[in-house]
PDB file of C-alpha atoms in Angstrom:
ATOM      1  CA  MET A  47      -3.795 -20.641  29.899  1.00 39.00           C
ATOM      2  CA  VAL A  48      -7.412 -21.475  29.135  1.00 42.00           C
ATOM      3  CA  LYS A  49      -7.948 -24.779  27.421  1.00 50.00           C
ATOM      4  CA  GLY A  50     -10.346 -25.267  24.542  1.00 56.00           C
ATOM      5  CA  LYS A  51     -10.839 -23.895  21.058  1.00 68.00           C
ATOM      6  CA  CYS A  52      -8.574 -21.017  20.028  1.00 83.00           C
ATOM      7  CA  GLU A  53     -10.408 -17.694  20.406  1.00 88.00           C
ATOM      8  CA  ASP A  54      -9.580 -16.594  16.856  1.00 90.00           C
ATOM      9  CA  ILE A  55     -11.013 -19.803  15.376  1.00 93.00           C
ATOM     10  CA  ALA A  56     -14.138 -19.441  17.501  1.00 93.00           C
ATOM     11  CA  VAL A  57     -14.662 -15.872  16.243  1.00 94.00           C
ATOM     12  CA  TYR A  58     -14.128 -16.996  12.633  1.00 95.00           C
ATOM     13  CA  GLU A  59     -16.758 -19.748  13.013  1.00 95.00           C
ATOM     14  CA  GLU A  60     -19.212 -17.500  14.856  1.00 95.00           C
ATOM     15  CA  LEU A  61     -19.014 -14.842  12.150  1.00 95.00           C
ATOM     16  CA  ARG A  62     -19.237 -17.417   9.387  1.00 95.00           C
ATOM     17  CA  ASN A  63     -22.580 -18.608  10.734  1.00 95.00           C
ATOM     18  CA  THR A  64     -24.001 -15.112  10.189  1.00 93.00           C
ATOM     19  CA  ILE A  65     -22.663 -14.541   6.649  1.00 93.00           C
ATOM     20  CA  ALA A  66     -25.093 -15.002   3.749  1.00 90.00           C
ATOM     21  CA  PRO A  67     -24.446 -18.165   1.676  1.00 91.00           C
ATOM     22  CA  GLU A  68     -23.556 -16.195  -1.463  1.00 89.00           C
ATOM     23  CA  GLU A  69     -20.933 -14.228   0.517  1.00 92.00           C
ATOM     24  CA  LEU A  70     -19.142 -17.192   2.103  1.00 93.00           C
ATOM     25  CA  VAL A  71     -16.443 -17.523  -0.579  1.00 93.00           C
ATOM     26  CA  LEU A  72     -15.524 -13.866  -0.126  1.00 94.00           C
ATOM     27  CA  TYR A  73     -15.500 -14.262   3.660  1.00 96.00           C
ATOM     28  CA  ASP A  74     -13.293 -17.353   3.533  1.00 96.00           C
ATOM     29  CA  THR A  75     -10.921 -15.709   1.047  1.00 96.00           C
ATOM     30  CA  VAL A  76     -10.443 -12.733   3.353  1.00 96.00           C
ATOM     31  CA  ALA A  77     -10.134 -15.067   6.376  1.00 96.00           C
ATOM     32  CA  LEU A  78      -7.369 -16.956   4.578  1.00 96.00           C
ATOM     33  CA  GLY A  79      -5.410 -13.724   4.133  1.00 95.00           C
ATOM     34  CA  VAL A  80      -6.054 -12.594   7.705  1.00 95.00           C
ATOM     35  CA  PHE A  81      -5.127 -15.919   9.318  1.00 95.00           C
ATOM     36  CA  THR A  82      -2.014 -16.192   7.160  1.00 94.00           C
ATOM     37  CA  GLU A  83      -0.748 -12.899   8.562  1.00 93.00           C
ATOM     38  CA  ALA A  84      -1.931 -13.761  12.090  1.00 91.00           C
ATOM     39  CA  TYR A  85      -0.008 -17.036  11.857  1.00 91.00           C
ATOM     40  CA  ARG A  86       3.163 -15.216  10.790  1.00 90.00           C
ATOM     41  CA  ALA A  87       2.771 -12.557  13.486  1.00 87.00           C
ATOM     42  CA  LEU A  88       2.111 -15.133  16.233  1.00 86.00           C
ATOM     43  CA  LYS A  89       5.126 -17.260  15.322  1.00 86.00           C
ATOM     44  CA  LYS A  90       7.314 -14.145  15.234  1.00 85.00           C
ATOM     45  CA  ALA A  91       6.017 -12.953  18.622  1.00 77.00           C
ATOM     46  CA  LEU A  92       6.569 -16.380  20.188  1.00 79.00           C
ATOM     47  CA  HIS A  93      10.121 -16.525  18.844  1.00 78.00           C
ATOM     48  CA  GLU A  94      10.958 -13.055  20.139  1.00 75.00           C
ATOM     49  CA  GLU A  95       9.455 -13.862  23.532  1.00 71.00           C
ATOM     50  CA  SER A  96      11.564 -17.013  23.745  1.00 73.00           C
ATOM     51  CA  MET A  97      14.687 -14.873  23.448  1.00 73.00           C
ATOM     52  CA  ASN A  98      13.915 -13.275  26.816  1.00 71.00           C
ATOM     53  CA  VAL A  99      13.268 -16.420  28.855  1.00 67.00           C
ATOM     54  CA  THR A 100      15.019 -16.530  32.208  1.00 69.00           C
ATOM     55  CA  ALA A 101      15.296 -19.153  34.925  1.00 68.00           C
ATOM     56  CA  GLU A 102      12.566 -17.290  36.845  1.00 68.00           C
ATOM     57  CA  ASN A 103       9.941 -17.346  34.067  1.00 67.00           C
ATOM     58  CA  ALA A 104      10.939 -20.545  32.237  1.00 71.00           C
ATOM     59  CA  ASP A 105       8.064 -22.665  33.589  1.00 68.00           C
ATOM     60  CA  GLU A 106       5.483 -19.991  32.847  1.00 70.00           C
ATOM     61  CA  PHE A 107       6.836 -19.509  29.319  1.00 68.00           C
ATOM     62  CA  ALA A 108       6.869 -23.273  28.670  1.00 75.00           C
ATOM     63  CA  GLU A 109       3.167 -23.508  29.533  1.00 73.00           C
ATOM     64  CA  LYS A 110       2.369 -20.544  27.320  1.00 74.00           C
ATOM     65  CA  ALA A 111       4.497 -21.870  24.455  1.00 77.00           C
ATOM     66  CA  LEU A 112       2.619 -25.187  24.494  1.00 84.00           C
ATOM     67  CA  TYR A 113      -0.696 -23.319  24.324  1.00 82.00           C
ATOM     68  CA  ILE A 114       0.524 -21.145  21.440  1.00 81.00           C
ATOM     69  CA  GLN A 115       1.859 -24.166  19.553  1.00 87.00           C
ATOM     70  CA  ASP A 116      -1.565 -25.810  19.851  1.00 86.00           C
ATOM     71  CA  ALA A 117      -3.164 -22.606  18.536  1.00 86.00           C
ATOM     72  CA  LEU A 118      -0.745 -22.504  15.608  1.00 90.00           C
ATOM     73  CA  LYS A 119      -1.723 -26.074  14.714  1.00 92.00           C
ATOM     74  CA  GLU A 120      -5.370 -24.976  14.702  1.00 92.00           C
ATOM     75  CA  TYR A 121      -4.398 -22.088  12.433  1.00 93.00           C
ATOM     76  CA  GLU A 122      -2.636 -24.511  10.090  1.00 94.00           C
ATOM     77  CA  ARG A 123      -5.660 -26.813   9.887  1.00 95.00           C
ATOM     78  CA  LEU A 124      -7.921 -23.861   9.113  1.00 95.00           C
ATOM     79  CA  LEU A 125      -5.515 -22.435   6.525  1.00 95.00           C
ATOM     80  CA  PHE A 126      -5.284 -25.747   4.664  1.00 95.00           C
ATOM     81  CA  THR A 127      -9.080 -26.082   4.720  1.00 95.00           C
ATOM     82  CA  LEU A 128      -9.634 -22.544   3.455  1.00 95.00           C
ATOM     83  CA  ASP A 129      -6.968 -22.865   0.772  1.00 92.00           C
ATOM     84  CA  SER A 130      -8.351 -26.112  -0.626  1.00 93.00           C
ATOM     85  CA  GLY A 131     -11.873 -24.675  -0.681  1.00 92.00           C
ATOM     86  CA  ILE A 132     -10.903 -21.447  -2.447  1.00 91.00           C
ATOM     87  CA  LYS A 133      -8.677 -22.801  -5.224  1.00 88.00           C
ATOM     88  CA  PRO A 134     -11.568 -24.273  -7.252  1.00 89.00           C
ATOM     89  CA  ASN A 135     -13.162 -20.810  -7.342  1.00 88.00           C
ATOM     90  CA  VAL A 136      -9.951 -19.268  -8.624  1.00 87.00           C
ATOM     91  CA  SER A 137      -9.856 -21.977 -11.296  1.00 87.00           C
ATOM     92  CA  LYS A 138     -13.302 -20.858 -12.472  1.00 87.00           C
ATOM     93  CA  PHE A 139     -11.913 -17.395 -13.137  1.00 88.00           C
ATOM     94  CA  VAL A 140      -8.760 -18.632 -14.855  1.00 84.00           C
ATOM     95  CA  GLU A 141     -11.008 -20.583 -17.230  1.00 85.00           C
ATOM     96  CA  LEU A 142     -12.407 -17.262 -18.461  1.00 86.00           C
ATOM     97  CA  GLU A 143      -9.153 -16.750 -20.345  1.00 81.00           C
ATOM     98  CA  ASN A 144     -10.179 -18.936 -23.268  1.00 81.00           C
ATOM     99  CA  ASP A 145     -11.091 -18.495 -26.917  1.00 80.00           C
ATOM    100  CA  ASP A 146     -14.420 -16.827 -26.122  1.00 86.00           C
ATOM    101  CA  VAL A 147     -13.970 -13.131 -26.867  1.00 87.00           C
ATOM    102  CA  LEU A 148     -16.711 -12.025 -24.448  1.00 91.00           C
ATOM    103  CA  ASP A 149     -15.221 -14.141 -21.656  1.00 91.00           C
ATOM    104  CA  ASN A 150     -11.838 -12.581 -22.258  1.00 88.00           C
ATOM    105  CA  ALA A 151     -13.337  -9.101 -22.178  1.00 90.00           C
ATOM    106  CA  PHE A 152     -14.847  -9.866 -18.770  1.00 93.00           C
ATOM    107  CA  SER A 153     -11.536 -11.344 -17.645  1.00 89.00           C
ATOM    108  CA  ASN A 154      -9.792  -8.079 -18.527  1.00 87.00           C
ATOM    109  CA  PHE A 155     -12.375  -6.019 -16.677  1.00 91.00           C
ATOM    110  CA  LEU A 156     -12.413  -8.123 -13.489  1.00 92.00           C
ATOM    111  CA  LYS A 157      -8.633  -7.895 -13.164  1.00 88.00           C
ATOM    112  CA  MET A 158      -8.813  -4.120 -13.074  1.00 88.00           C
ATOM    113  CA  HIS A 159     -11.847  -3.421 -10.893  1.00 90.00           C
ATOM    114  CA  LEU A 160     -12.308  -4.457  -7.274  1.00 92.00           C
ATOM    115  CA  THR A 161     -15.816  -3.005  -7.129  1.00 92.00           C
ATOM    116  CA  PHE A 162     -17.974  -1.703  -9.939  1.00 93.00           C
ATOM    117  CA  THR A 163     -21.499  -0.780 -10.905  1.00 92.00           C
ATOM    118  CA  HIS A 164     -23.544  -2.007 -13.840  1.00 93.00           C
ATOM    119  CA  LYS A 165     -23.059   1.376 -15.522  1.00 93.00           C
ATOM    120  CA  GLU A 166     -19.276   1.260 -15.063  1.00 93.00           C
ATOM    121  CA  LEU A 167     -19.214  -2.197 -16.648  1.00 94.00           C
ATOM    122  CA  MET A 168     -21.241  -1.061 -19.669  1.00 93.00           C
ATOM    123  CA  ASP A 169     -19.129   2.096 -20.012  1.00 92.00           C
ATOM    124  CA  TYR A 170     -16.015  -0.096 -20.099  1.00 90.00           C
ATOM    125  CA  PHE A 171     -17.424  -2.235 -22.902  1.00 91.00           C
ATOM    126  CA  GLU A 172     -18.456   0.849 -24.854  1.00 87.00           C
ATOM    127  CA  GLU A 173     -14.987   2.358 -24.487  1.00 85.00           C
ATOM    128  CA  ARG A 174     -12.799  -0.714 -25.003  1.00 85.00           C
ATOM    129  CA  TYR A 175     -14.905  -2.944 -27.233  1.00 86.00           C
ATOM    130  CA  SER A 176     -16.564  -0.693 -29.783  1.00 81.00           C
ATOM    131  CA  GLU A 177     -15.885   0.130 -33.385  1.00 74.00           C
ATOM    132  CA  LYS A 178     -16.846   2.980 -35.666  1.00 71.00           C
ATOM    133  CA  THR A 179     -19.244   2.231 -38.501  1.00 71.00           C
ATOM    134  CA  LEU A 180     -19.494   4.591 -41.447  1.00 67.00           C
ATOM    135  CA  LEU A 181     -23.079   5.820 -41.813  1.00 68.00           C
ATOM    136  CA  LYS A 182     -22.874   8.306 -44.655  1.00 66.00           C
ATOM    137  CA  TYR A 183     -21.009  11.246 -46.115  1.00 70.00           C
ATOM    138  CA  VAL A 184     -22.169  14.820 -45.735  1.00 69.00           C
ATOM    139  CA  GLY A 185     -20.311  16.330 -48.636  1.00 72.00           C
ATOM    140  CA  ASN A 186     -16.748  15.115 -48.095  1.00 76.00           C
ATOM    141  CA  VAL A 187     -17.235  14.609 -44.326  1.00 73.00           C
ATOM    142  CA  PRO A 188     -17.732  11.005 -43.171  1.00 73.00           C
ATOM    143  CA  ILE A 189     -20.317  10.464 -40.420  1.00 72.00           C
ATOM    144  CA  TYR A 190     -19.622   7.560 -38.108  1.00 69.00           C
ATOM    145  CA  LYS A 191     -21.662   5.706 -35.519  1.00 72.00           C
ATOM    146  CA  LYS A 192     -20.025   3.947 -32.573  1.00 75.00           C
ATOM    147  CA  ARG A 193     -21.189   0.333 -32.311  1.00 77.00           C
ATOM    148  CA  MET A 194     -20.406  -2.086 -29.495  1.00 79.00           C
ATOM    149  CA  LEU A 195     -18.916  -5.402 -30.547  1.00 84.00           C
ATOM    150  CA  PHE A 196     -21.202  -7.206 -28.087  1.00 88.00           C
ATOM    151  CA  GLU A 197     -24.947  -6.994 -27.670  1.00 89.00           C
ATOM    152  CA  LYS A 198     -26.018  -5.481 -24.348  1.00 91.00           C
ATOM    153  CA  LYS A 199     -28.208  -8.508 -23.649  1.00 93.00           C
ATOM    154  CA  ASP A 200     -25.210 -10.829 -24.148  1.00 94.00           C
ATOM    155  CA  ILE A 201     -23.082  -8.801 -21.715  1.00 94.00           C
ATOM    156  CA  GLU A 202     -25.831  -8.815 -19.091  1.00 95.00           C
ATOM    157  CA  SER A 203     -26.488 -12.514 -19.592  1.00 95.00           C
ATOM    158  CA  ARG A 204     -22.796 -13.325 -19.084  1.00 95.00           C
ATOM    159  CA  LEU A 205     -22.700 -11.105 -16.004  1.00 96.00           C
ATOM    160  CA  GLU A 206     -25.587 -13.076 -14.498  1.00 95.00           C
ATOM    161  CA  GLY A 207     -23.685 -16.284 -15.282  1.00 94.00           C
ATOM    162  CA  LEU A 208     -20.573 -14.966 -13.513  1.00 94.00           C
ATOM    163  CA  ILE A 209     -22.690 -14.034 -10.493  1.00 94.00           C
ATOM    164  CA  SER A 210     -24.186 -17.524 -10.495  1.00 92.00           C
ATOM    165  CA  ASP A 211     -20.684 -19.064 -10.692  1.00 90.00           C
ATOM    166  CA  GLY A 212     -19.475 -16.944  -7.764  1.00 90.00           C
ATOM    167  CA  ILE A 213     -16.912 -15.081  -9.879  1.00 92.00           C
ATOM    168  CA  VAL A 214     -18.778 -11.816  -9.256  1.00 95.00           C
ATOM    169  CA  LEU A 215     -20.468 -11.062  -5.941  1.00 93.00           C
ATOM    170  CA  ASP A 216     -23.742  -9.184  -6.409  1.00 90.00           C
ATOM    171  CA  ASN A 217     -24.019  -6.635  -3.605  1.00 80.00           C
ATOM    172  CA  ARG A 218     -27.259  -5.178  -4.933  1.00 72.00           C
ATOM    173  CA  SER A 219     -30.682  -5.661  -3.390  1.00 58.00           C
ATOM    174  CA  LYS A 220     -33.045  -8.079  -5.108  1.00 54.00           C
ATOM    175  CA  ASP A 221     -35.262  -5.310  -6.521  1.00 49.00           C
ATOM    176  CA  GLY A 222     -32.280  -3.894  -8.422  1.00 48.00           C
ATOM    177  CA  LYS A 223     -31.915  -0.875  -6.185  1.00 49.00           C
ATOM    178  CA  GLY A 224     -28.644  -0.381  -4.368  1.00 45.00           C
ATOM    179  CA  LYS A 225     -28.295  -1.267  -0.705  1.00 49.00           C
ATOM    180  CA  LYS A 226     -28.105   1.348   2.022  1.00 46.00           C
ATOM    181  CA  GLY A 227     -29.259   4.530   0.393  1.00 42.00           C
ATOM    182  CA  GLY A 228     -28.783   3.690  -3.260  1.00 43.00           C
ATOM    183  CA  LYS A 229     -25.316   2.106  -3.281  1.00 56.00           C
ATOM    184  CA  GLU A 230     -25.044  -0.456  -6.056  1.00 65.00           C
ATOM    185  CA  LYS A 231     -21.816  -2.420  -6.053  1.00 86.00           C
ATOM    186  CA  LEU A 232     -20.645  -5.630  -7.607  1.00 93.00           C
ATOM    187  CA  ILE A 233     -17.412  -7.160  -6.334  1.00 94.00           C
ATOM    188  CA  SER A 234     -14.783  -8.826  -8.499  1.00 94.00           C
ATOM    189  CA  MET A 235     -13.812 -12.016  -6.701  1.00 94.00           C
ATOM    190  CA  PRO A 236     -10.637 -12.359  -8.833  1.00 92.00           C
ATOM    191  CA  ALA A 237      -9.418  -9.031  -7.427  1.00 92.00           C
ATOM    192  CA  VAL A 238     -10.304 -10.137  -3.871  1.00 94.00           C
ATOM    193  CA  TYR A 239      -8.418 -13.422  -4.451  1.00 93.00           C
ATOM    194  CA  ALA A 240      -5.376 -11.499  -5.653  1.00 92.00           C
ATOM    195  CA  ILE A 241      -5.298  -9.131  -2.680  1.00 93.00           C
ATOM    196  CA  PHE A 242      -5.828 -11.687   0.083  1.00 93.00           C
ATOM    197  CA  THR A 243      -4.244 -14.844  -1.384  1.00 89.00           C
ATOM    198  CA  GLY A 244      -1.500 -13.281  -3.476  1.00 80.00           C
ATOM    199  CA  SER A 245       1.102 -15.871  -2.513  1.00 73.00           C
ATOM    200  CA  TRP A 246      -0.240 -18.273  -5.115  1.00 70.00           C
ATOM    201  CA  ASN A 247      -2.803 -16.314  -7.086  1.00 79.00           C
ATOM    202  CA  PRO A 248      -1.907 -15.763 -10.768  1.00 79.00           C
ATOM    203  CA  LEU A 249      -3.295 -12.228 -10.790  1.00 82.00           C
ATOM    204  CA  VAL A 250      -0.412 -10.774  -8.786  1.00 81.00           C
ATOM    205  CA  VAL A 251       1.683 -10.753 -11.962  1.00 79.00           C
ATOM    206  CA  TYR A 252      -0.013  -7.424 -12.626  1.00 84.00           C
ATOM    207  CA  PRO A 253       2.143  -4.815 -10.814  1.00 85.00           C
ATOM    208  CA  GLU A 254      -0.769  -2.659  -9.655  1.00 86.00           C
ATOM    209  CA  VAL A 255      -2.544  -5.634  -8.046  1.00 89.00           C
ATOM    210  CA  GLU A 256       0.703  -7.020  -6.654  1.00 90.00           C
ATOM    211  CA  TYR A 257       1.445  -3.735  -4.886  1.00 91.00           C
ATOM    212  CA  VAL A 258      -2.005  -3.628  -3.248  1.00 93.00           C
ATOM    213  CA  ALA A 259      -1.673  -7.283  -2.200  1.00 93.00           C
ATOM    214  CA  THR A 260       1.837  -6.843  -0.780  1.00 93.00           C
ATOM    215  CA  GLU A 261       1.001  -3.636   1.075  1.00 94.00           C
ATOM    216  CA  SER A 262      -2.262  -5.045   2.474  1.00 94.00           C
ATOM    217  CA  SER A 263      -0.414  -8.123   3.698  1.00 93.00           C
ATOM    218  CA  ARG A 264       2.274  -5.997   5.337  1.00 93.00           C
ATOM    219  CA  VAL A 265      -0.213  -3.735   7.111  1.00 94.00           C
ATOM    220  CA  LEU A 266      -2.319  -6.647   8.353  1.00 93.00           C
ATOM    221  CA  ARG A 267       0.793  -8.282   9.777  1.00 89.00           C
ATOM    222  CA  GLU A 268       1.859  -5.031  11.438  1.00 89.00           C
ATOM    223  CA  LEU A 269      -1.592  -4.533  12.939  1.00 89.00           C
ATOM    224  CA  MET A 270      -1.465  -8.054  14.343  1.00 86.00           C
ATOM    225  CA  ALA A 271       2.097  -7.693  15.634  1.00 80.00           C
ATOM    226  CA  MET A 272       2.054  -8.068  19.389  1.00 64.00           C
ATOM    227  CA  GLU A 273       4.483  -7.476  22.200  1.00 60.00           C
ATOM    228  CA  GLU A 274       3.361 -10.756  23.722  1.00 66.00           C
ATOM    229  CA  ALA A 275       2.183 -13.837  21.863  1.00 66.00           C
ATOM    230  CA  GLU A 276      -1.628 -13.797  22.049  1.00 75.00           C
ATOM    231  CA  THR A 277      -4.290 -15.464  19.925  1.00 76.00           C
ATOM    232  CA  ASN A 278      -6.999 -12.849  19.557  1.00 83.00           C
ATOM    233  CA  GLN A 279      -5.784 -10.676  16.675  1.00 88.00           C
ATOM    234  CA  ALA A 280      -7.268 -12.431  13.617  1.00 92.00           C
ATOM    235  CA  GLY A 281     -10.714 -12.408  15.194  1.00 92.00           C
ATOM    236  CA  LYS A 282     -10.452  -8.677  15.853  1.00 92.00           C
ATOM    237  CA  MET A 283      -9.547  -8.036  12.211  1.00 93.00           C
ATOM    238  CA  LEU A 284     -12.471 -10.114  10.927  1.00 95.00           C
ATOM    239  CA  LYS A 285     -14.898  -8.340  13.259  1.00 94.00           C
ATOM    240  CA  LEU A 286     -13.695  -4.968  12.004  1.00 94.00           C
ATOM    241  CA  MET A 287     -14.000  -5.948   8.343  1.00 95.00           C
ATOM    242  CA  PHE A 288     -17.303  -7.816   8.610  1.00 95.00           C
ATOM    243  CA  LYS A 289     -19.305  -5.555  10.874  1.00 90.00           C
ATOM    244  CA  ASN A 290     -22.829  -6.797  11.593  1.00 82.00           C
ATOM    245  CA  GLY A 291     -21.879 -10.195  10.178  1.00 84.00           C
ATOM    246  CA  SER A 292     -22.167  -9.070   6.562  1.00 85.00           C
ATOM    247  CA  ALA A 293     -19.897  -8.666   3.550  1.00 88.00           C
ATOM    248  CA  ASP A 294     -21.813  -5.514   2.666  1.00 85.00           C
ATOM    249  CA  GLY A 295     -19.345  -2.681   3.160  1.00 89.00           C
ATOM    250  CA  PHE A 296     -16.398  -5.051   3.669  1.00 92.00           C
ATOM    251  CA  ILE A 297     -14.119  -3.240   1.204  1.00 92.00           C
ATOM    252  CA  GLN A 298     -14.931   0.147   2.717  1.00 92.00           C
ATOM    253  CA  ASN A 299     -14.250  -1.275   6.196  1.00 94.00           C
ATOM    254  CA  PHE A 300     -10.942  -2.726   5.026  1.00 95.00           C
ATOM    255  CA  ALA A 301      -9.961   0.578   3.422  1.00 95.00           C
ATOM    256  CA  GLY A 302     -10.798   2.286   6.710  1.00 94.00           C
ATOM    257  CA  LEU A 303      -8.655  -0.224   8.591  1.00 94.00           C
ATOM    258  CA  LEU A 304      -5.679   0.510   6.337  1.00 95.00           C
ATOM    259  CA  THR A 305      -6.304   4.249   6.631  1.00 95.00           C
ATOM    260  CA  MET A 306      -6.296   3.994  10.428  1.00 93.00           C
ATOM    261  CA  TYR A 307      -2.909   2.285  10.287  1.00 94.00           C
ATOM    262  CA  TYR A 308      -1.343   4.983   8.095  1.00 95.00           C
ATOM    263  CA  GLU A 309      -2.725   7.714  10.338  1.00 94.00           C
ATOM    264  CA  GLN A 310      -1.378   6.036  13.488  1.00 92.00           C
ATOM    265  CA  MET A 311       2.023   5.539  11.859  1.00 93.00           C
ATOM    266  CA  ASN A 312       1.962   9.085  10.477  1.00 94.00           C
ATOM    267  CA  GLU A 313       2.503   7.710   6.969  1.00 94.00           C
ATOM    268  CA  PRO A 314       0.884   8.979   3.751  1.00 94.00           C
ATOM    269  CA  ARG A 315      -1.861   6.813   2.326  1.00 92.00           C
ATOM    270  CA  PRO A 316      -0.919   4.937  -0.839  1.00 93.00           C
ATOM    271  CA  GLU A 317      -2.652   5.948  -4.055  1.00 92.00           C
ATOM    272  CA  PHE A 318      -4.854   2.849  -4.116  1.00 93.00           C
ATOM    273  CA  ILE A 319      -6.830   4.183  -1.144  1.00 94.00           C
ATOM    274  CA  ILE A 320      -9.195   6.844  -2.411  1.00 92.00           C
ATOM    275  CA  GLU A 321     -11.740   9.028  -0.641  1.00 91.00           C
ATOM    276  CA  THR A 322     -15.380   8.735  -1.693  1.00 88.00           C
ATOM    277  CA  ALA A 323     -18.622  10.215  -0.428  1.00 87.00           C
ATOM    278  CA  ASP A 324     -19.036   7.075   1.687  1.00 84.00           C
ATOM    279  CA  GLY A 325     -15.509   7.158   3.102  1.00 88.00           C
ATOM    280  CA  PRO A 326     -12.224   5.451   2.162  1.00 92.00           C
ATOM    281  CA  ALA A 327     -12.273   2.896  -0.673  1.00 91.00           C
ATOM    282  CA  ILE A 328      -9.779   0.792  -2.601  1.00 93.00           C
ATOM    283  CA  ALA A 329      -9.262   1.344  -6.316  1.00 90.00           C
ATOM    284  CA  LEU A 330      -7.013  -0.668  -8.606  1.00 87.00           C
ATOM    285  CA  SER A 331      -5.566   2.161 -10.681  1.00 76.00           C
ATOM    286  CA  PHE A 332      -3.952   0.966 -13.895  1.00 77.00           C
ATOM    287  CA  HIS A 333      -1.778   3.371 -15.827  1.00 66.00           C
ATOM    288  CA  GLU A 334      -3.127   4.438 -19.181  1.00 56.00           C
ATOM    289  CA  GLY A 335      -2.062   1.955 -21.829  1.00 56.00           C
ATOM    290  CA  ALA A 336      -1.047  -0.708 -19.314  1.00 58.00           C
ATOM    291  CA  PHE A 337      -4.184  -2.805 -19.394  1.00 58.00           C
ATOM    292  CA  TYR A 338      -2.517  -6.223 -19.667  1.00 64.00           C
ATOM    293  CA  GLU A 339      -5.331  -7.445 -21.837  1.00 66.00           C
ATOM    294  CA  THR A 340      -5.528 -11.095 -22.761  1.00 61.00           C
ATOM    295  CA  VAL A 341      -7.264 -10.420 -26.048  1.00 56.00           C
ATOM    296  CA  THR A 342      -7.573  -7.581 -28.507  1.00 53.00           C
ATOM    297  CA  VAL A 343     -10.773  -7.347 -30.491  1.00 50.00           C
TER     298      VAL A 343
END
């Protein structure tokens, strides 16, 4: 076995050096989920391999087991580091659930949308947080006007604050035009937290998010399952999800990774994987009426 830094850790660090500063929290959150499943898969593979040790291969297995145990310790150190760095960011989101009605409205929205556009956000506010105002009567017929409970400028100002706090990742170009041929996407970090760190994240109490988190975890572990204990699976997953060293397109890449698994296993894709003009994507589909809102205005 080759001595030195574990290959997976080296890949993680190499990729991290290429990720933009504003995307590092997302990258580390995903890495935490990936390394958690790699850790589980590696321990399982090592255990199963130990069941087949014979007198002829005992020395060879012992050397390999020592190497794998060292790698697992490196995984543990990285997992503790990632976990402690991510929790404060989750706390920022949890603090949105306070007495501020606008904050709570954003909290509701970010729990339900993994990616969204500015228009989708404004449409949500118009649909969920509007009231009818009586304008006049035409004969006996009342004429109403729909009025949003929040000013557009207040919504946009709070959105910029959430981007500044790292609660929303702005995947738009600086001139306001979408990246790569007009795509304009903002990413809800609370939804990313829930999917990749669901073991302790409070958002998994929502069944729709919990299902996506559980299924994603299962598939990642299956993809990293190995006949022999090897330490190069987490790095492969990160390279696939963060092509070109960027978080741009990460969700689409992850959706494609899951799709590939279902195709190889000849299993139907779950409903949370949808097909778009740009390829597979992940949508958190909440049933009508089941919005789990923290405040009603």
